[in-house]
Coordinates of C-alpha atoms in Angstrom, one line a residue:
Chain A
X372 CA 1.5 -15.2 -31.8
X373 CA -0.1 -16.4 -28.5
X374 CA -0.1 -13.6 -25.9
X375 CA -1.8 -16.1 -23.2
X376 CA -2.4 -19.3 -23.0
X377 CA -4.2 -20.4 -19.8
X378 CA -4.2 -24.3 -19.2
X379 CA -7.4 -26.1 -16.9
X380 CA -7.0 -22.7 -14.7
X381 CA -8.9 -23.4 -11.5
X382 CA -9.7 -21.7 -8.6
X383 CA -11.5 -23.1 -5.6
X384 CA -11.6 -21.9 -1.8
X385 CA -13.5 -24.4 0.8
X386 CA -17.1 -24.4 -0.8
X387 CA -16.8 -23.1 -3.8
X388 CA -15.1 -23.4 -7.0
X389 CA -14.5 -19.7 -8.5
X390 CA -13.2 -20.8 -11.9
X391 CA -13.4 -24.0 -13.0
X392 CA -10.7 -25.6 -15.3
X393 CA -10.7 -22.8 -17.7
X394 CA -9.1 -23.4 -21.1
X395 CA -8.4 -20.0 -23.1
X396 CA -6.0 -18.9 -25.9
X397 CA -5.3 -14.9 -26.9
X398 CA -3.6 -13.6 -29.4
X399 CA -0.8 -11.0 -29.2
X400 CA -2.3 -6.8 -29.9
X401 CA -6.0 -8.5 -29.1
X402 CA -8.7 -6.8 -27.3
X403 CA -10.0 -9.4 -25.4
X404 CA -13.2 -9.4 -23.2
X405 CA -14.4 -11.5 -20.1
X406 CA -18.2 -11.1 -19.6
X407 CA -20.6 -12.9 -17.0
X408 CA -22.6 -11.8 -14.0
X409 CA -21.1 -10.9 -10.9
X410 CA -19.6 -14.1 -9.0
X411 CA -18.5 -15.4 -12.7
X412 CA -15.1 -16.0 -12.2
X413 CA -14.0 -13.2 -14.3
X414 CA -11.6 -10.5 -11.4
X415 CA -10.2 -14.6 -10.0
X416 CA -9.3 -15.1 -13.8
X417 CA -7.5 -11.6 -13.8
X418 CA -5.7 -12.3 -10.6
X419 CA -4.6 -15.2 -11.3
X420 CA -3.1 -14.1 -14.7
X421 CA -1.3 -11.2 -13.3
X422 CA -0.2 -13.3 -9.9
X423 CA -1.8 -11.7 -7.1
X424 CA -3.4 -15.5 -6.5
X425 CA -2.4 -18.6 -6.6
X426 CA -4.2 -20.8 -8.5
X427 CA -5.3 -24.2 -7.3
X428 CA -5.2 -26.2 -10.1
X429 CA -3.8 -26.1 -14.1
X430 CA -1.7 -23.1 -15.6
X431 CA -1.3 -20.4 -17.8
X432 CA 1.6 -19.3 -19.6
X433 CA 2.0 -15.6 -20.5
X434 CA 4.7 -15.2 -23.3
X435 CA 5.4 -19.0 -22.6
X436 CA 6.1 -17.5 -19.0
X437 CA 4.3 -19.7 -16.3
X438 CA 2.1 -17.6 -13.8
X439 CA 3.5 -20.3 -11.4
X440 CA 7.2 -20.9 -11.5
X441 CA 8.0 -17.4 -13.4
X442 CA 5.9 -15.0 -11.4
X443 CA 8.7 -12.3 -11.2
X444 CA 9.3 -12.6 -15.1
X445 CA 5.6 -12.6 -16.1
X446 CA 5.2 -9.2 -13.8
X447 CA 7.6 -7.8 -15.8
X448 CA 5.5 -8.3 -18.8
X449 CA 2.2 -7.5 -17.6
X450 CA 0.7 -4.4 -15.9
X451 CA -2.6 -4.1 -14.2
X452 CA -5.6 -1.3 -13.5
X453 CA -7.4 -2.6 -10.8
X454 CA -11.7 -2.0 -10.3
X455 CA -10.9 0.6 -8.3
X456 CA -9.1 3.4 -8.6
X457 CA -5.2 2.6 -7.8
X458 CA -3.8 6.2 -7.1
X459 CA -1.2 7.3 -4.3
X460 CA -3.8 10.1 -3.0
X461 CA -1.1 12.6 -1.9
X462 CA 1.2 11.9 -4.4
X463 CA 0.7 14.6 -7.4
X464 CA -0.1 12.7 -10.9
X465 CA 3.5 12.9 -11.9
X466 CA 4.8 11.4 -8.8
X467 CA 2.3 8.9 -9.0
X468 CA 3.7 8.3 -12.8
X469 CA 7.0 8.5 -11.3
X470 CA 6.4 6.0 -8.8
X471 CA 5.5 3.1 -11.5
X472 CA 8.7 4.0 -13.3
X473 CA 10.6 3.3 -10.3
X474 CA 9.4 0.4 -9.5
X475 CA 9.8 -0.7 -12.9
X476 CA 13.4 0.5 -12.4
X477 CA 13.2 2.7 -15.1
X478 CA 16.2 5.5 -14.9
X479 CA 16.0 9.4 -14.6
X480 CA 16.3 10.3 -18.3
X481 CA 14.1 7.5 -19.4
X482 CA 11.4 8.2 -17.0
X483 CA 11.0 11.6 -17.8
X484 CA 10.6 10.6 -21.4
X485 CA 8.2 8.2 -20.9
X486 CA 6.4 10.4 -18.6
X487 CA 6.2 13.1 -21.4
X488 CA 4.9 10.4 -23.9
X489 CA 2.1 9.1 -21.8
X490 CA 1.2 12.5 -20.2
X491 CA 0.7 13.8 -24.5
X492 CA -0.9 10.1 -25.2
X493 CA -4.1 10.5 -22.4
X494 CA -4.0 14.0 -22.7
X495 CA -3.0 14.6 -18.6
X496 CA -1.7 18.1 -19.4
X497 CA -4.1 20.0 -17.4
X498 CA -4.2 18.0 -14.6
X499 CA 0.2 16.6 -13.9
X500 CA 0.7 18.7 -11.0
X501 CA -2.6 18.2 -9.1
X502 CA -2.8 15.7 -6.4
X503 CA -4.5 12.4 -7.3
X504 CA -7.0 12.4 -4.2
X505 CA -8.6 15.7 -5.4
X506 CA -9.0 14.4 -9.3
X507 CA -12.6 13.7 -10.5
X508 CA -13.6 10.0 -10.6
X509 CA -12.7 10.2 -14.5
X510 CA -9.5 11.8 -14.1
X511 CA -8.0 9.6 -11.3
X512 CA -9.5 6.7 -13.6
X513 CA -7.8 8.6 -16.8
X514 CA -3.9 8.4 -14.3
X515 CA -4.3 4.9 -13.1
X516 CA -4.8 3.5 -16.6
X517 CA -1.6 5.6 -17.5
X518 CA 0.3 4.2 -14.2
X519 CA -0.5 1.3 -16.2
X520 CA 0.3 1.8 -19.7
X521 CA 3.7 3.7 -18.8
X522 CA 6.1 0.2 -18.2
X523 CA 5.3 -0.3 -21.7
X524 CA 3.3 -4.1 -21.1
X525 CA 3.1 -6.6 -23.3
X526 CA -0.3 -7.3 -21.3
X527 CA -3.1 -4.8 -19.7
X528 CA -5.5 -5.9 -17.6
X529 CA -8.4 -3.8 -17.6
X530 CA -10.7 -4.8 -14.8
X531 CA -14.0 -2.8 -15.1
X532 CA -12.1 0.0 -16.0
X533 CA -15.4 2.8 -16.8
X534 CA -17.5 1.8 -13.4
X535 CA -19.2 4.6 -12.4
X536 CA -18.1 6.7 -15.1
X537 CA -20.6 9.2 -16.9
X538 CA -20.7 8.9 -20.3
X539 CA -18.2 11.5 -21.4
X540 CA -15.4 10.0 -19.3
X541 CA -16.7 6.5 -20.8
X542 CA -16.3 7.2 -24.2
X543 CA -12.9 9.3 -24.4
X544 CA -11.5 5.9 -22.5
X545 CA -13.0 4.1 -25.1
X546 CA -11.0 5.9 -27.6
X547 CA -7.6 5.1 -25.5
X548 CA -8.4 1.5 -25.4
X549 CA -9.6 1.6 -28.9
X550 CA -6.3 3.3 -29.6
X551 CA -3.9 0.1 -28.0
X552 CA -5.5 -2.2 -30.6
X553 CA -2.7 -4.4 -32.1
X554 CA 0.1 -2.9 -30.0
X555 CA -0.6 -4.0 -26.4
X556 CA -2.8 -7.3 -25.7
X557 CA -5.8 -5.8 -23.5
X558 CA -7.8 -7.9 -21.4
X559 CA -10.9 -6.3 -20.5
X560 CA -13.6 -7.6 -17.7
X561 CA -16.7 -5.3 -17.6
X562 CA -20.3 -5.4 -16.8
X563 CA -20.9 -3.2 -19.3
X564 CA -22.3 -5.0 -22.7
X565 CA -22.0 -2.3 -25.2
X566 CA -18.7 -1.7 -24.2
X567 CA -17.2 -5.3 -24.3
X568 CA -19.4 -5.6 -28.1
X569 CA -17.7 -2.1 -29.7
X570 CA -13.7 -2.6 -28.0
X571 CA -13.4 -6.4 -28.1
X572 CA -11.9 -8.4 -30.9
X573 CA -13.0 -11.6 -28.5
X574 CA -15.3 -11.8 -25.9
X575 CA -15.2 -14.8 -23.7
X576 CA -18.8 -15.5 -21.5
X577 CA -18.6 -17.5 -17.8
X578 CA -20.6 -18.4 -15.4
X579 CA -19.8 -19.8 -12.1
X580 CA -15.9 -20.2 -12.9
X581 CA -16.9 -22.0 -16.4
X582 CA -16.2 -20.6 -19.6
X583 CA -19.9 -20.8 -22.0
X584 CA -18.7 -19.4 -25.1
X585 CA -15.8 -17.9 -27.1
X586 CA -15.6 -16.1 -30.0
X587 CA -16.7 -12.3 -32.0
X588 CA -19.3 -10.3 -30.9
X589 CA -20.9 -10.8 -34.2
X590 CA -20.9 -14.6 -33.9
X591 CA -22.0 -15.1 -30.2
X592 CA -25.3 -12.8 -31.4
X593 CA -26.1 -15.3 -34.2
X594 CA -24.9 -18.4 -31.8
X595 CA -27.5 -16.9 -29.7
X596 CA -29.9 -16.1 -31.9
X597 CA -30.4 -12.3 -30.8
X598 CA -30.6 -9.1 -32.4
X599 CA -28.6 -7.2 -29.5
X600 CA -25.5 -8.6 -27.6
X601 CA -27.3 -7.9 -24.7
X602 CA -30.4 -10.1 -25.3
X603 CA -27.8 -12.8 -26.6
X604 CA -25.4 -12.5 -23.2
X605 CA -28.8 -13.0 -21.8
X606 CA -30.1 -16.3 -23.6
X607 CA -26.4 -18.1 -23.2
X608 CA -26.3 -17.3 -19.6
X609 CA -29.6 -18.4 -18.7
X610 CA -29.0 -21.3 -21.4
X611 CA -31.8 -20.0 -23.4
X612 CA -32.3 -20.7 -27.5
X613 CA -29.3 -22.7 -27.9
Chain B
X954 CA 16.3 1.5 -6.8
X955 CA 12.7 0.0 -6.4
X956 CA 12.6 0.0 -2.8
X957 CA 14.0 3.3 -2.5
X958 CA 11.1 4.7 -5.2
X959 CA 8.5 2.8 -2.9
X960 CA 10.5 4.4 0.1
X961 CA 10.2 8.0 -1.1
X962 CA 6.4 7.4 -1.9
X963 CA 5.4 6.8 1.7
X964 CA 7.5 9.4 3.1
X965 CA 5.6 11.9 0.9
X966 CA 2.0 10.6 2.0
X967 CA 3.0 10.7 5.6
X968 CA 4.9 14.0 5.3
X969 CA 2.2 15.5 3.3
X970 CA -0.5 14.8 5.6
X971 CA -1.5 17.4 8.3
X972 CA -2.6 14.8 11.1
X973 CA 1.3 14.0 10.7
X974 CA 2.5 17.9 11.9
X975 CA 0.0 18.1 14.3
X976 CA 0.2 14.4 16.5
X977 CA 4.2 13.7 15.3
X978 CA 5.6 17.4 16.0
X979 CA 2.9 19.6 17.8
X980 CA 1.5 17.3 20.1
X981 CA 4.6 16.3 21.7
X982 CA 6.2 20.2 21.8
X983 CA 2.9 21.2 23.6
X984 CA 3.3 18.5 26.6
X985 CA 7.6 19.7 26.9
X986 CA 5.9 23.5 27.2
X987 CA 2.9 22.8 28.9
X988 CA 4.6 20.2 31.8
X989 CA 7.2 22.6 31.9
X990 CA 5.6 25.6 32.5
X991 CA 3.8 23.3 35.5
X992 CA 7.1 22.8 37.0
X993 CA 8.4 25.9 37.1
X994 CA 5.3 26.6 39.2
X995 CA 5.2 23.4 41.2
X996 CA 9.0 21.9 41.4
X997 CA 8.5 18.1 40.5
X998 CA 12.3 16.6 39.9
X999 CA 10.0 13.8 36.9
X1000 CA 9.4 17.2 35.1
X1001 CA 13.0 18.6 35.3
X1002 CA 13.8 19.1 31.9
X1003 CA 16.8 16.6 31.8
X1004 CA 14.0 13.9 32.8
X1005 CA 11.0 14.9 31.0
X1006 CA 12.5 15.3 27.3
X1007 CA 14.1 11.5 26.9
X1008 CA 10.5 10.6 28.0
X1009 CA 8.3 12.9 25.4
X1010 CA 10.5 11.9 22.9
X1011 CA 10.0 7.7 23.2
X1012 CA 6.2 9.1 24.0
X1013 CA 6.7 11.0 20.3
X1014 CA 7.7 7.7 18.9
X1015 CA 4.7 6.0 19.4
X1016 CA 2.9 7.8 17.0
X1017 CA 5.1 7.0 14.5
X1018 CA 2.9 3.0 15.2
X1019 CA 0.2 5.8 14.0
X1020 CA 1.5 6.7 11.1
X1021 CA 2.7 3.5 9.6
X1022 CA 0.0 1.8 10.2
X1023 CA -2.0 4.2 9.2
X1024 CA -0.3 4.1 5.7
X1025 CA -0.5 0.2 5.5
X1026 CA -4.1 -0.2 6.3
X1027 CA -4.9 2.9 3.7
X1028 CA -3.1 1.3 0.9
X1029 CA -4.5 -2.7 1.6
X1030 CA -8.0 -0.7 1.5
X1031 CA -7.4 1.2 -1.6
X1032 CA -6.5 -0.8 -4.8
X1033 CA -2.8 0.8 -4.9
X1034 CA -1.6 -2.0 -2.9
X1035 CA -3.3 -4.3 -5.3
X1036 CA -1.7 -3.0 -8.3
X1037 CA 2.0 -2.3 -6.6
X1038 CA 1.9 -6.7 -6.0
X1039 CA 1.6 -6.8 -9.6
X1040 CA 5.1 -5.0 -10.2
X1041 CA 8.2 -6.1 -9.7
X1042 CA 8.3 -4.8 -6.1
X1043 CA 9.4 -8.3 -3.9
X1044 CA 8.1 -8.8 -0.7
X1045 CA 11.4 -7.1 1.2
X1046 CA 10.5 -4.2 -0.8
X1047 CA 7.6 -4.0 0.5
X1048 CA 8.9 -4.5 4.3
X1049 CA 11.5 -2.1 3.8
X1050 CA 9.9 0.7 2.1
X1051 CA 7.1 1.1 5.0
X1052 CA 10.2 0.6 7.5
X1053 CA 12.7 3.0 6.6
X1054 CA 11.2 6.1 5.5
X1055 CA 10.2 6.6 8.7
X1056 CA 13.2 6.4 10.6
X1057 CA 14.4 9.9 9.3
X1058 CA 10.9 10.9 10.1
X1059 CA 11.6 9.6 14.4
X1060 CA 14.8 11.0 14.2
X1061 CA 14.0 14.3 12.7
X1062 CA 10.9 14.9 15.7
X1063 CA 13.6 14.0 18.5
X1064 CA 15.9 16.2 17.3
X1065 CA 13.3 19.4 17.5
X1066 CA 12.1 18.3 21.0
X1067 CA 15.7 18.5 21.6
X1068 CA 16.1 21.9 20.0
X1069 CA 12.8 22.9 22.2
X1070 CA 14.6 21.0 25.3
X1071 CA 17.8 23.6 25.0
X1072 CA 15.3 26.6 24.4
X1073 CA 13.8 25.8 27.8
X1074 CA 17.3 25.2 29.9
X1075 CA 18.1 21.8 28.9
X1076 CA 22.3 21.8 28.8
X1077 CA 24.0 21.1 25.9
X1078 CA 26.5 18.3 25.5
X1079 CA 27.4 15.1 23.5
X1080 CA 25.4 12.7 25.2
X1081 CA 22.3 15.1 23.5
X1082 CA 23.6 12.9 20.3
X1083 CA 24.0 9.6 21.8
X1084 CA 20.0 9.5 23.0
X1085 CA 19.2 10.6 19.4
X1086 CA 21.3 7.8 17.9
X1087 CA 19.7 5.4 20.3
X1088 CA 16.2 6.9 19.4
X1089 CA 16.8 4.8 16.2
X1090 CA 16.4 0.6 17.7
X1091 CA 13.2 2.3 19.9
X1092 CA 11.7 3.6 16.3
X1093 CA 12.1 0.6 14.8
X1094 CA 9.7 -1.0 17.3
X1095 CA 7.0 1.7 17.2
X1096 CA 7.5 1.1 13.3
X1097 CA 7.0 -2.3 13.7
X1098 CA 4.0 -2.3 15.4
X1099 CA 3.0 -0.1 13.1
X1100 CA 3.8 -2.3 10.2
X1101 CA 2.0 -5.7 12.4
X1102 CA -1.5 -3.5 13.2
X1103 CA -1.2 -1.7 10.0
X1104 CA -1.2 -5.8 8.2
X1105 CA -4.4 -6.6 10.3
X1106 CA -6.6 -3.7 10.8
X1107 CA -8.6 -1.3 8.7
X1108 CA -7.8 2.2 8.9
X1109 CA -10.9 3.0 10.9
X1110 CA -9.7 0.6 13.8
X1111 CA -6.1 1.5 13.6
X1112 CA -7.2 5.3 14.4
X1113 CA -9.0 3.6 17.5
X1114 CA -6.0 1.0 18.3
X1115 CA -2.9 3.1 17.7
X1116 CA -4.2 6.8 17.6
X1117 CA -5.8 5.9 21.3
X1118 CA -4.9 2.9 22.8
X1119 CA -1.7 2.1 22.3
X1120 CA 0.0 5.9 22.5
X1121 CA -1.9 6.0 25.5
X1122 CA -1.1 2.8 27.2
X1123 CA 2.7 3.4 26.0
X1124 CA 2.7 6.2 28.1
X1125 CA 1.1 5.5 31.0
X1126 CA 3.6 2.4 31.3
X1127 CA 6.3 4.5 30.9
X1128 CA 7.5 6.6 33.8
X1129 CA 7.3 9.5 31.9
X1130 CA 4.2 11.2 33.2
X1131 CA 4.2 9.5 36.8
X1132 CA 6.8 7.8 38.8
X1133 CA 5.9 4.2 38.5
X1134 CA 7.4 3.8 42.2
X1135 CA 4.0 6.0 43.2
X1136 CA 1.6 2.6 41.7
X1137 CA 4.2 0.4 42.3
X1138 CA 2.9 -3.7 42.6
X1139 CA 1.9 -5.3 40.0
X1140 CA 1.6 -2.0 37.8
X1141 CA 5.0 -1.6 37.6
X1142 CA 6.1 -4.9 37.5
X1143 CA 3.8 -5.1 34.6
X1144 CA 5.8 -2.0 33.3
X1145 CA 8.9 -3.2 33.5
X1146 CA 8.0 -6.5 31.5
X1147 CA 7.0 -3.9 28.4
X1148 CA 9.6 -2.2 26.4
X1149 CA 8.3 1.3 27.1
X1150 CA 9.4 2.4 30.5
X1151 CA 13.1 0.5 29.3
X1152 CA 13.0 2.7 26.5
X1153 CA 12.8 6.0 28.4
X1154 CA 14.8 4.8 31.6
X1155 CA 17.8 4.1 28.2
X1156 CA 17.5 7.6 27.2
X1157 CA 17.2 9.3 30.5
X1158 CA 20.9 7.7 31.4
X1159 CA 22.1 8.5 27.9
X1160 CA 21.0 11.8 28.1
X1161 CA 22.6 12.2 31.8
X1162 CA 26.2 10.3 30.5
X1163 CA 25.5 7.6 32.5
X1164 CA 26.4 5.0 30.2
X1165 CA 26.6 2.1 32.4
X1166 CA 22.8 1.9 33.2
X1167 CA 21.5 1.8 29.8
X1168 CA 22.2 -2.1 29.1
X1169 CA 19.4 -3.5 30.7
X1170 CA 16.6 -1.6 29.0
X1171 CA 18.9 -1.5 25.8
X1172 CA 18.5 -5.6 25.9
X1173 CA 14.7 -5.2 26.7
X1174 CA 14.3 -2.5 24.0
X1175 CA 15.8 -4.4 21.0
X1176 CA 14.1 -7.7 22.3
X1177 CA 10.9 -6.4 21.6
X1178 CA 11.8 -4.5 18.6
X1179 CA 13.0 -8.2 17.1
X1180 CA 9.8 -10.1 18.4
X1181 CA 7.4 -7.3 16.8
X1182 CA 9.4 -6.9 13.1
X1183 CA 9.6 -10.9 12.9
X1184 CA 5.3 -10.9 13.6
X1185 CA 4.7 -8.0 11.9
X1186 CA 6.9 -9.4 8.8
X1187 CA 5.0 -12.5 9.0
X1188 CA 1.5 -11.0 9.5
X1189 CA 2.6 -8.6 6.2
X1190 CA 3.7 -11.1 4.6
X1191 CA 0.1 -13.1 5.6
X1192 CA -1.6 -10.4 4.2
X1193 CA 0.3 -10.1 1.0
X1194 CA -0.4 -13.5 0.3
X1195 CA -4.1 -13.1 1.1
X1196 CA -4.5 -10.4 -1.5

């Protein structure tokens, strides 16, 4: 089933276009990847799916929801983790928890449940009383993607969600991510090639607002005729051996 | 149900922050002491206690521009913002949840300066609750300023704008630290065309039963208290859009 299913999605503000008529289809439960260099198009992409901005041109349907005339209906569905860290400072990690289940309008009894759930799921035992502002960059990271996960969405955005992460903090993220294959469609934008190669079903490439190439990490290295997905993100955005 | 989630957030972050005691409660308690203490020394009828607490109270009020905007600014810089205009949370949530959490909050710092106002001789009687009750239209403009310069500035130059400036200038213009009849001209005519000095000059003739009086500045008070929500709604809602 088609998760989203984004239409000549364009962009542009007064001299420049920052995605150009994008065409893109992802299945439902996919891990799905946005690459390119910075200025790429890929955070307009993600806030244009999940309706912060409006785009100037074309469409996408989430669920068969339109990101223009059903806004309110597609929020329900989706759920987002910003770049940086989206945490209430003050609040303590449960009341930041408790905050998205309100606005979700989840009630009492449910929200406690689901609280319990996702607290056991990313392993936030240790840390549910503490207030979010004094949490370590890996913890607070750890919390928002839970603020995110906890409305139960159909659809996660993940937008550069190990930045400035040391590599112990990366890799038990990984494993959450890994963990929401097949039940929650994830769409991922990093910088980060490794990461995009060893979580994504799909990895999608652009490069000033325009989409180069689609498809498995496997097949974009052979497309691009390099050993490493890095040396092959390389050649297709500098247009090299293709 | 949303709004009021929303709601109790921000009262928490405001509550929970120590800048909060210290400007909302202490600051305010200090000046009833301190300029109290002067006039039991130096006799000045401003400082008589039945004129000097409806002033510190509206001069209370205007921090609560501080804190609101304070809160705004914080959360448009941070990504929280970002991620709450993803929910379901509509745009009057928004409004509301950053107005009325901080209502209690106005009402709650009159009514200690009150409490602090009896301690030091002030007389006890109804019209005590009538200039609390009419603390609430004067709130809503501080809040709404607080909700127009929280929409526009960062929280570096809302520290400079509302923390000095305007808590300043709102008090100067008042009446409650001099008598603008000592400047007089155009200082006080300027005054009297800004909502401060109404706002005390309302709760001085609450506060003395002297009901009559207070229609003017009442008029004066909620005029402004429209104009600023309507641009502050719009600004907000300029900003949300920007985002």
């Amino acid at each position: 089933m088609t998760a989203i299913k984004i239409i000549k999605l364009t962009k542009s503000y007064k001299n420049l276009v920052a995605v150009d008529n994008l065409n893109l289809e992802i299945k439902q439960g996919e891990i799905f990847s946005l690459l390119g260099v910075n200025g790429a198009g890929k955070t307009t992409t993600i806030k244009m799916l999940s309706c912060l901005t409006q785009p100037t041109g074309g469409d996408a349907l989430i669920f068969g929801k339109s990101i223009i005339d059903n806004p309110l209906d597609v929020k329900k569905l989706i759920s987002v983790s910003p770049q940086e860290t989206a945490v209430a400072p003050n609040l303590s990690a449960r009341e930041n928890l408790e905050l998205i289940c309100g606005v979700y309008g989840f009630q009492k009894i449910e929200r406690e449940k689901k609280i319990e759930e996702i607290v056991n799921l990313l392993n936030l035992q240790s840390i549910i009383d503490r207030k979010a502002g004094k949490l370590s960059g890996g913890w607070q990271r750890r919390l928002s993607i839970a603020m995110a996960l906890i409305s139960e969405p159909k659809i996660l955005f993940l937008d550069e969600p190990t930045l400035g992460l040391d590599v112990l903090a990366r890799t038990d993220l990984w494993d959450i991510i890994r963990s929401l294959k097949g039940k929650i469609t994830v769409i991922l934008t990093t910088h980060y090639m490794e990461e995009a190669e060893e979580l994504s079903d799909r990895i999608a490439i652009m490069r000033d607002g325009k989409l180069l190439l689609c498809d498995t990490a496997q097949n974009i290295k052979q497309t691009a005729k390099a050993d490493s997905f890095e040396k092959a993100f390389v050649n297709i955005v500098k247009g090299v051996n293709l | 149900m949303r709004m009021l989630t929303f709601a109790g957030r921000n009262i928490k972050e405001i509550v929970r922050d120590p800048l909060t005691l210290c400007f909302g409660l202490g600051f305010p308690l200090v000046l009833i002491l301190l300029l109290s203490a002067i006039q039991a020394n130096i006799p000045v009828t401003l400082f008589e206690i039945q004129h000097l607490t409806p002033g510190v109270t509206v001069f209370g009020l205007s921090f609560m521009t501080l804190f609101s905007a304070t809160l705004i600014s914080k959360d448009r810089g941070s990504s929280l913002l970002q991620r709450l205009y993803t929910t379901p949370l509509s745009s009057l949530d928004f409004i509301l949840g950053y107005t009325l959490p901080i209502i209690p909050i106005s009402v709650a710092q009159s009514v200690i300066c009150y409490l602090v106002a009896f301690a030091l001789g002030l007389q006890i009687s109804v019209n005590v609750l009538y200039s609390i009750l009419f603390v609430i239209p004067i709130c809503i403009l501080f809040i709404a300023l607080g909700l127009l310069f929280g929409s526009i500035l960062n929280d570096k130059q809302v520290g400079g704008i509302c923390g000095a400036l305007l808590t300043n200038l709102s008090a100067w213009l008042s009446g409650t630290w001099f008598d603008l009849n000592l400047v007089g001209g155009a200082f006080k005519s300027f005054a009297y065309t800004l909502p401060f000095v109404h706002a005390v000059e309302m709760e001085r003739a609450l506060l003395l039963g002297e009901f009559t009086k207070i229609l003017p500045h009442l008029w004066w008070v909620l005029g402004y208290a429209v104009i600023f929500l309507v641009l502050a709604i719009l600004l907000f809602l300029r900003q949300m859009k920007k985002q």
